[in-house]
JSON list of C-alpha atoms in Angstrom, two decimals:
[
{"chain": "A", "resi": 1, "resn": "MET", "atom": "CA", "xyz": [0.00, 0.00, 0.00]},
{"chain": "A", "resi": 2, "resn": "SER", "atom": "CA", "xyz": [3.00, 2.32, 0.20]},
{"chain": "A", "resi": 3, "resn": "ASP", "atom": "CA", "xyz": [2.46, 3.41, -3.40]},
{"chain": "A", "resi": 4, "resn": "THR", "atom": "CA", "xyz": [-1.22, 4.15, -2.78]},
{"chain": "A", "resi": 5, "resn": "THR", "atom": "CA", "xyz": [-2.08, 7.83, -2.57]},
{"chain": "A", "resi": 6, "resn": "PRO", "atom": "CA", "xyz": [-3.74, 8.51, 0.78]},
{"chain": "A", "resi": 7, "resn": "LEU", "atom": "CA", "xyz": [-7.37, 9.57, 0.64]},
{"chain": "A", "resi": 8, "resn": "THR", "atom": "CA", "xyz": [-7.81, 13.31, 1.17]},
{"chain": "A", "resi": 9, "resn": "LEU", "atom": "CA", "xyz": [-10.43, 14.66, 3.56]},
{"chain": "A", "resi": 10, "resn": "ALA", "atom": "CA", "xyz": [-12.49, 15.62, 0.51]},
{"chain": "A", "resi": 11, "resn": "ASP", "atom": "CA", "xyz": [-12.26, 11.99, -0.72]},
{"chain": "A", "resi": 12, "resn": "VAL", "atom": "CA", "xyz": [-13.29, 10.68, 2.69]},
{"chain": "A", "resi": 13, "resn": "GLU", "atom": "CA", "xyz": [-16.23, 13.10, 2.89]},
{"chain": "A", "resi": 14, "resn": "ALA", "atom": "CA", "xyz": [-17.39, 12.14, -0.61]},
{"chain": "A", "resi": 15, "resn": "THR", "atom": "CA", "xyz": [-17.08, 8.43, 0.22]},
{"chain": "A", "resi": 16, "resn": "ALA", "atom": "CA", "xyz": [-19.03, 8.83, 3.47]},
{"chain": "A", "resi": 17, "resn": "ARG", "atom": "CA", "xyz": [-21.74, 10.93, 1.81]},
{"chain": "A", "resi": 18, "resn": "ALA", "atom": "CA", "xyz": [-22.12, 8.36, -0.98]},
{"chain": "A", "resi": 19, "resn": "ALA", "atom": "CA", "xyz": [-22.15, 5.42, 1.45]},
{"chain": "A", "resi": 20, "resn": "HIS", "atom": "CA", "xyz": [-24.87, 7.00, 3.60]},
{"chain": "A", "resi": 21, "resn": "ALA", "atom": "CA", "xyz": [-26.87, 8.39, 0.63]},
{"chain": "A", "resi": 22, "resn": "GLY", "atom": "CA", "xyz": [-30.59, 7.88, 1.14]},
{"chain": "A", "resi": 23, "resn": "GLN", "atom": "CA", "xyz": [-30.13, 7.23, 4.86]},
{"chain": "A", "resi": 24, "resn": "THR", "atom": "CA", "xyz": [-31.86, 9.51, 7.37]},
{"chain": "A", "resi": 25, "resn": "ASP", "atom": "CA", "xyz": [-31.41, 10.10, 11.08]},
{"chain": "A", "resi": 26, "resn": "LYS", "atom": "CA", "xyz": [-34.08, 9.54, 13.77]},
{"chain": "A", "resi": 27, "resn": "ALA", "atom": "CA", "xyz": [-35.48, 12.99, 12.99]},
{"chain": "A", "resi": 28, "resn": "GLY", "atom": "CA", "xyz": [-35.80, 12.18, 9.29]},
{"chain": "A", "resi": 29, "resn": "ARG", "atom": "CA", "xyz": [-32.93, 14.44, 8.23]},
{"chain": "A", "resi": 30, "resn": "PRO", "atom": "CA", "xyz": [-30.34, 13.34, 5.64]},
{"chain": "A", "resi": 31, "resn": "TYR", "atom": "CA", "xyz": [-27.69, 11.35, 7.53]},
{"chain": "A", "resi": 32, "resn": "ALA", "atom": "CA", "xyz": [-24.86, 13.31, 5.91]},
{"chain": "A", "resi": 33, "resn": "GLU", "atom": "CA", "xyz": [-25.91, 16.32, 8.04]},
{"chain": "A", "resi": 34, "resn": "HIS", "atom": "CA", "xyz": [-24.96, 14.33, 11.15]},
{"chain": "A", "resi": 35, "resn": "LEU", "atom": "CA", "xyz": [-21.63, 13.29, 9.65]},
{"chain": "A", "resi": 36, "resn": "ARG", "atom": "CA", "xyz": [-20.83, 16.90, 8.70]},
{"chain": "A", "resi": 37, "resn": "ALA", "atom": "CA", "xyz": [-21.78, 18.12, 12.18]},
{"chain": "A", "resi": 38, "resn": "VAL", "atom": "CA", "xyz": [-19.53, 15.52, 13.86]},
{"chain": "A", "resi": 39, "resn": "ALA", "atom": "CA", "xyz": [-16.62, 16.32, 11.53]},
{"chain": "A", "resi": 40, "resn": "GLU", "atom": "CA", "xyz": [-17.08, 20.05, 12.26]},
{"chain": "A", "resi": 41, "resn": "GLY", "atom": "CA", "xyz": [-17.34, 19.29, 15.99]},
{"chain": "A", "resi": 42, "resn": "VAL", "atom": "CA", "xyz": [-14.02, 17.44, 15.84]},
{"chain": "A", "resi": 43, "resn": "ARG", "atom": "CA", "xyz": [-12.43, 20.34, 13.95]},
{"chain": "A", "resi": 44, "resn": "ARG", "atom": "CA", "xyz": [-13.80, 22.91, 16.46]},
{"chain": "A", "resi": 45, "resn": "ARG", "atom": "CA", "xyz": [-12.44, 20.81, 19.35]},
{"chain": "A", "resi": 46, "resn": "GLY", "atom": "CA", "xyz": [-8.94, 20.93, 17.84]},
{"chain": "A", "resi": 47, "resn": "GLY", "atom": "CA", "xyz": [-8.99, 17.54, 16.15]},
{"chain": "A", "resi": 48, "resn": "ASP", "atom": "CA", "xyz": [-6.51, 16.78, 13.37]},
{"chain": "A", "resi": 49, "resn": "ASP", "atom": "CA", "xyz": [-7.18, 15.53, 9.83]},
{"chain": "A", "resi": 50, "resn": "GLU", "atom": "CA", "xyz": [-6.99, 11.87, 10.90]},
{"chain": "A", "resi": 51, "resn": "GLN", "atom": "CA", "xyz": [-9.70, 12.46, 13.51]},
{"chain": "A", "resi": 52, "resn": "ILE", "atom": "CA", "xyz": [-11.81, 14.50, 11.07]},
{"chain": "A", "resi": 53, "resn": "ALA", "atom": "CA", "xyz": [-11.57, 11.65, 8.54]},
{"chain": "A", "resi": 54, "resn": "ALA", "atom": "CA", "xyz": [-12.66, 9.21, 11.27]},
{"chain": "A", "resi": 55, "resn": "ALA", "atom": "CA", "xyz": [-15.57, 11.52, 12.12]},
{"chain": "A", "resi": 56, "resn": "TRP", "atom": "CA", "xyz": [-16.83, 11.34, 8.52]},
{"chain": "A", "resi": 57, "resn": "LEU", "atom": "CA", "xyz": [-16.60, 7.53, 8.68]},
{"chain": "A", "resi": 58, "resn": "HIS", "atom": "CA", "xyz": [-17.61, 7.01, 12.32]},
{"chain": "A", "resi": 59, "resn": "ASP", "atom": "CA", "xyz": [-20.92, 5.25, 11.55]},
{"chain": "A", "resi": 60, "resn": "ALA", "atom": "CA", "xyz": [-20.06, 3.65, 8.19]},
{"chain": "A", "resi": 61, "resn": "VAL", "atom": "CA", "xyz": [-19.09, 0.20, 9.47]},
{"chain": "A", "resi": 62, "resn": "GLU", "atom": "CA", "xyz": [-21.64, 0.22, 12.33]},
{"chain": "A", "resi": 63, "resn": "ASP", "atom": "CA", "xyz": [-24.47, 1.12, 9.93]},
{"chain": "A", "resi": 64, "resn": "ASP", "atom": "CA", "xyz": [-23.19, -1.47, 7.46]},
{"chain": "A", "resi": 65, "resn": "VAL", "atom": "CA", "xyz": [-22.91, 1.06, 4.63]},
{"chain": "A", "resi": 66, "resn": "LEU", "atom": "CA", "xyz": [-19.20, 0.27, 4.18]},
{"chain": "A", "resi": 67, "resn": "PRO", "atom": "CA", "xyz": [-17.80, -3.17, 4.98]},
{"chain": "A", "resi": 68, "resn": "GLU", "atom": "CA", "xyz": [-15.03, -3.48, 7.56]},
{"chain": "A", "resi": 69, "resn": "ARG", "atom": "CA", "xyz": [-12.91, -4.94, 4.75]},
{"chain": "A", "resi": 70, "resn": "TRP", "atom": "CA", "xyz": [-13.20, -1.62, 2.84]},
{"chain": "A", "resi": 71, "resn": "LEU", "atom": "CA", "xyz": [-11.92, 0.21, 5.92]},
{"chain": "A", "resi": 72, "resn": "ARG", "atom": "CA", "xyz": [-9.02, -2.22, 6.39]},
{"chain": "A", "resi": 73, "resn": "GLU", "atom": "CA", "xyz": [-7.96, -1.79, 2.74]},
{"chain": "A", "resi": 74, "resn": "ALA", "atom": "CA", "xyz": [-8.63, 1.95, 2.40]},
{"chain": "A", "resi": 75, "resn": "ALA", "atom": "CA", "xyz": [-5.72, 4.35, 1.88]},
{"chain": "A", "resi": 76, "resn": "LEU", "atom": "CA", "xyz": [-6.16, 5.83, 5.35]},
{"chain": "A", "resi": 77, "resn": "SER", "atom": "CA", "xyz": [-3.79, 6.10, 8.29]},
{"chain": "A", "resi": 78, "resn": "ARG", "atom": "CA", "xyz": [-3.72, 3.27, 10.83]},
{"chain": "A", "resi": 79, "resn": "ARG", "atom": "CA", "xyz": [-4.83, 5.83, 13.45]},
{"chain": "A", "resi": 80, "resn": "THR", "atom": "CA", "xyz": [-7.92, 6.84, 11.44]},
{"chain": "A", "resi": 81, "resn": "LYS", "atom": "CA", "xyz": [-8.86, 3.18, 10.97]},
{"chain": "A", "resi": 82, "resn": "ASP", "atom": "CA", "xyz": [-8.31, 2.45, 14.67]},
{"chain": "A", "resi": 83, "resn": "ILE", "atom": "CA", "xyz": [-10.54, 5.39, 15.66]},
{"chain": "A", "resi": 84, "resn": "VAL", "atom": "CA", "xyz": [-13.35, 4.29, 13.32]},
{"chain": "A", "resi": 85, "resn": "LEU", "atom": "CA", "xyz": [-13.21, 0.74, 14.70]},
{"chain": "A", "resi": 86, "resn": "ALA", "atom": "CA", "xyz": [-13.06, 2.02, 18.29]},
{"chain": "A", "resi": 87, "resn": "VAL", "atom": "CA", "xyz": [-16.27, 4.05, 17.91]},
{"chain": "A", "resi": 88, "resn": "THR", "atom": "CA", "xyz": [-18.07, 1.27, 16.02]},
{"chain": "A", "resi": 89, "resn": "LYS", "atom": "CA", "xyz": [-20.58, -0.34, 18.38]},
{"chain": "A", "resi": 90, "resn": "ARG", "atom": "CA", "xyz": [-20.70, -4.13, 18.23]},
{"chain": "A", "resi": 91, "resn": "ALA", "atom": "CA", "xyz": [-23.89, -6.17, 18.56]},
{"chain": "A", "resi": 92, "resn": "GLY", "atom": "CA", "xyz": [-24.60, -7.10, 22.17]},
{"chain": "A", "resi": 93, "resn": "GLU", "atom": "CA", "xyz": [-21.61, -5.15, 23.47]},
{"chain": "A", "resi": 94, "resn": "PRO", "atom": "CA", "xyz": [-22.00, -3.70, 26.99]},
{"chain": "A", "resi": 95, "resn": "PRO", "atom": "CA", "xyz": [-21.65, 0.11, 27.09]},
{"chain": "A", "resi": 96, "resn": "GLU", "atom": "CA", "xyz": [-18.77, -0.27, 29.57]},
{"chain": "A", "resi": 97, "resn": "ALA", "atom": "CA", "xyz": [-16.73, -2.33, 27.07]},
{"chain": "A", "resi": 98, "resn": "TYR", "atom": "CA", "xyz": [-17.53, 0.13, 24.27]},
{"chain": "A", "resi": 99, "resn": "ALA", "atom": "CA", "xyz": [-16.42, 3.08, 26.42]},
{"chain": "A", "resi": 100, "resn": "ALA", "atom": "CA", "xyz": [-13.24, 1.26, 27.50]},
{"chain": "A", "resi": 101, "resn": "ARG", "atom": "CA", "xyz": [-12.26, 0.63, 23.85]},
{"chain": "A", "resi": 102, "resn": "ILE", "atom": "CA", "xyz": [-12.80, 4.31, 22.99]},
{"chain": "A", "resi": 103, "resn": "LEU", "atom": "CA", "xyz": [-10.72, 5.43, 25.97]},
{"chain": "A", "resi": 104, "resn": "ALA", "atom": "CA", "xyz": [-7.93, 2.97, 25.03]},
{"chain": "A", "resi": 105, "resn": "THR", "atom": "CA", "xyz": [-7.71, 4.23, 21.42]},
{"chain": "A", "resi": 106, "resn": "PRO", "atom": "CA", "xyz": [-5.66, 7.41, 20.88]},
{"chain": "A", "resi": 107, "resn": "GLY", "atom": "CA", "xyz": [-7.81, 10.10, 19.26]},
{"chain": "A", "resi": 108, "resn": "ALA", "atom": "CA", "xyz": [-11.13, 8.27, 19.57]},
{"chain": "A", "resi": 109, "resn": "LEU", "atom": "CA", "xyz": [-12.52, 10.13, 22.59]},
{"chain": "A", "resi": 110, "resn": "LEU", "atom": "CA", "xyz": [-12.62, 13.46, 20.74]},
{"chain": "A", "resi": 111, "resn": "VAL", "atom": "CA", "xyz": [-14.57, 11.89, 17.85]},
{"chain": "A", "resi": 112, "resn": "LYS", "atom": "CA", "xyz": [-17.06, 10.23, 20.22]},
{"chain": "A", "resi": 113, "resn": "GLU", "atom": "CA", "xyz": [-17.42, 13.48, 22.19]},
{"chain": "A", "resi": 114, "resn": "ALA", "atom": "CA", "xyz": [-18.35, 15.35, 18.98]},
{"chain": "A", "resi": 115, "resn": "ASP", "atom": "CA", "xyz": [-20.76, 12.53, 18.03]},
{"chain": "A", "resi": 116, "resn": "LEU", "atom": "CA", "xyz": [-22.46, 12.60, 21.43]},
{"chain": "A", "resi": 117, "resn": "ALA", "atom": "CA", "xyz": [-22.66, 16.40, 21.38]},
{"chain": "A", "resi": 118, "resn": "HIS", "atom": "CA", "xyz": [-24.53, 16.37, 18.06]},
{"chain": "A", "resi": 119, "resn": "ASN", "atom": "CA", "xyz": [-26.73, 13.42, 19.04]},
{"chain": "A", "resi": 120, "resn": "ALA", "atom": "CA", "xyz": [-27.72, 15.19, 22.27]},
{"chain": "A", "resi": 121, "resn": "ASP", "atom": "CA", "xyz": [-28.34, 18.56, 20.59]},
{"chain": "A", "resi": 122, "resn": "PRO", "atom": "CA", "xyz": [-31.66, 19.78, 22.06]},
{"chain": "A", "resi": 123, "resn": "ALA", "atom": "CA", "xyz": [-32.78, 21.03, 18.63]},
{"chain": "A", "resi": 124, "resn": "ARG", "atom": "CA", "xyz": [-32.30, 17.53, 17.19]},
{"chain": "A", "resi": 125, "resn": "LEU", "atom": "CA", "xyz": [-33.97, 15.84, 20.13]},
{"chain": "A", "resi": 126, "resn": "ALA", "atom": "CA", "xyz": [-36.90, 18.28, 20.17]},
{"chain": "A", "resi": 127, "resn": "VAL", "atom": "CA", "xyz": [-38.45, 16.76, 17.03]},
{"chain": "A", "resi": 128, "resn": "LEU", "atom": "CA", "xyz": [-38.62, 13.27, 18.58]},
{"chain": "A", "resi": 129, "resn": "ASP", "atom": "CA", "xyz": [-41.48, 11.89, 20.63]},
{"chain": "A", "resi": 130, "resn": "GLU", "atom": "CA", "xyz": [-41.12, 12.20, 24.42]},
{"chain": "A", "resi": 131, "resn": "PRO", "atom": "CA", "xyz": [-40.30, 8.53, 25.21]},
{"chain": "A", "resi": 132, "resn": "THR", "atom": "CA", "xyz": [-37.61, 8.43, 22.50]},
{"chain": "A", "resi": 133, "resn": "ARG", "atom": "CA", "xyz": [-36.21, 11.81, 23.59]},
{"chain": "A", "resi": 134, "resn": "THR", "atom": "CA", "xyz": [-36.04, 10.65, 27.23]},
{"chain": "A", "resi": 135, "resn": "ARG", "atom": "CA", "xyz": [-34.46, 7.29, 26.35]},
{"chain": "A", "resi": 136, "resn": "LEU", "atom": "CA", "xyz": [-31.80, 8.87, 24.12]},
{"chain": "A", "resi": 137, "resn": "THR", "atom": "CA", "xyz": [-31.02, 11.69, 26.58]},
{"chain": "A", "resi": 138, "resn": "GLU", "atom": "CA", "xyz": [-30.40, 9.09, 29.31]},
{"chain": "A", "resi": 139, "resn": "LYS", "atom": "CA", "xyz": [-28.35, 6.88, 26.96]},
{"chain": "A", "resi": 140, "resn": "TYR", "atom": "CA", "xyz": [-26.10, 9.78, 25.87]},
{"chain": "A", "resi": 141, "resn": "ALA", "atom": "CA", "xyz": [-25.66, 11.02, 29.46]},
{"chain": "A", "resi": 142, "resn": "ARG", "atom": "CA", "xyz": [-24.65, 7.51, 30.59]},
{"chain": "A", "resi": 143, "resn": "MET", "atom": "CA", "xyz": [-22.08, 7.22, 27.78]},
{"chain": "A", "resi": 144, "resn": "ARG", "atom": "CA", "xyz": [-20.68, 10.67, 28.61]},
{"chain": "A", "resi": 145, "resn": "ALA", "atom": "CA", "xyz": [-20.28, 9.54, 32.23]},
{"chain": "A", "resi": 146, "resn": "LEU", "atom": "CA", "xyz": [-18.59, 6.27, 31.21]},
{"chain": "A", "resi": 147, "resn": "LEU", "atom": "CA", "xyz": [-16.17, 8.28, 29.05]},
{"chain": "A", "resi": 148, "resn": "GLY", "atom": "CA", "xyz": [-15.45, 10.77, 31.83]},
{"chain": "A", "resi": 149, "resn": "LEU", "atom": "CA", "xyz": [-16.90, 13.68, 29.86]},
{"chain": "A", "resi": 150, "resn": "GLY", "atom": "CA", "xyz": [-18.45, 16.47, 31.91]},
{"chain": "A", "resi": 151, "resn": "GLY", "atom": "CA", "xyz": [-22.04, 17.75, 31.77]}
]
């Protein structure tokens, strides 16, 4: 792979947008809006290009829109790949194990923090029904606590 040109951030964004095309979030918005918000959140929090690339791809394997094999073979840094895999929830995985993997992976916490911040955005949650809003608010608060993130 040494002769492979690394994917640029623009390439990664285009790949993520194409992979998630037609997908919507819980509020019915195009999923790419969430990816853009997480990537911007990482950038605003001082994240580097490897973390921003991981932000664009953070749900691709979990949502099964890109196979893990694609990620393994992609012209991306090992760190970007490790971050994507760290923030990818696995079926039946306890939240404690998920949080521990994120905390053990350099650069992953910042990406997950930006993801949680957008997921917990009151404007996003406001369009959901009350039981869903309550369930998600509690879920995100628990994950923030497991990750040692304040408020």
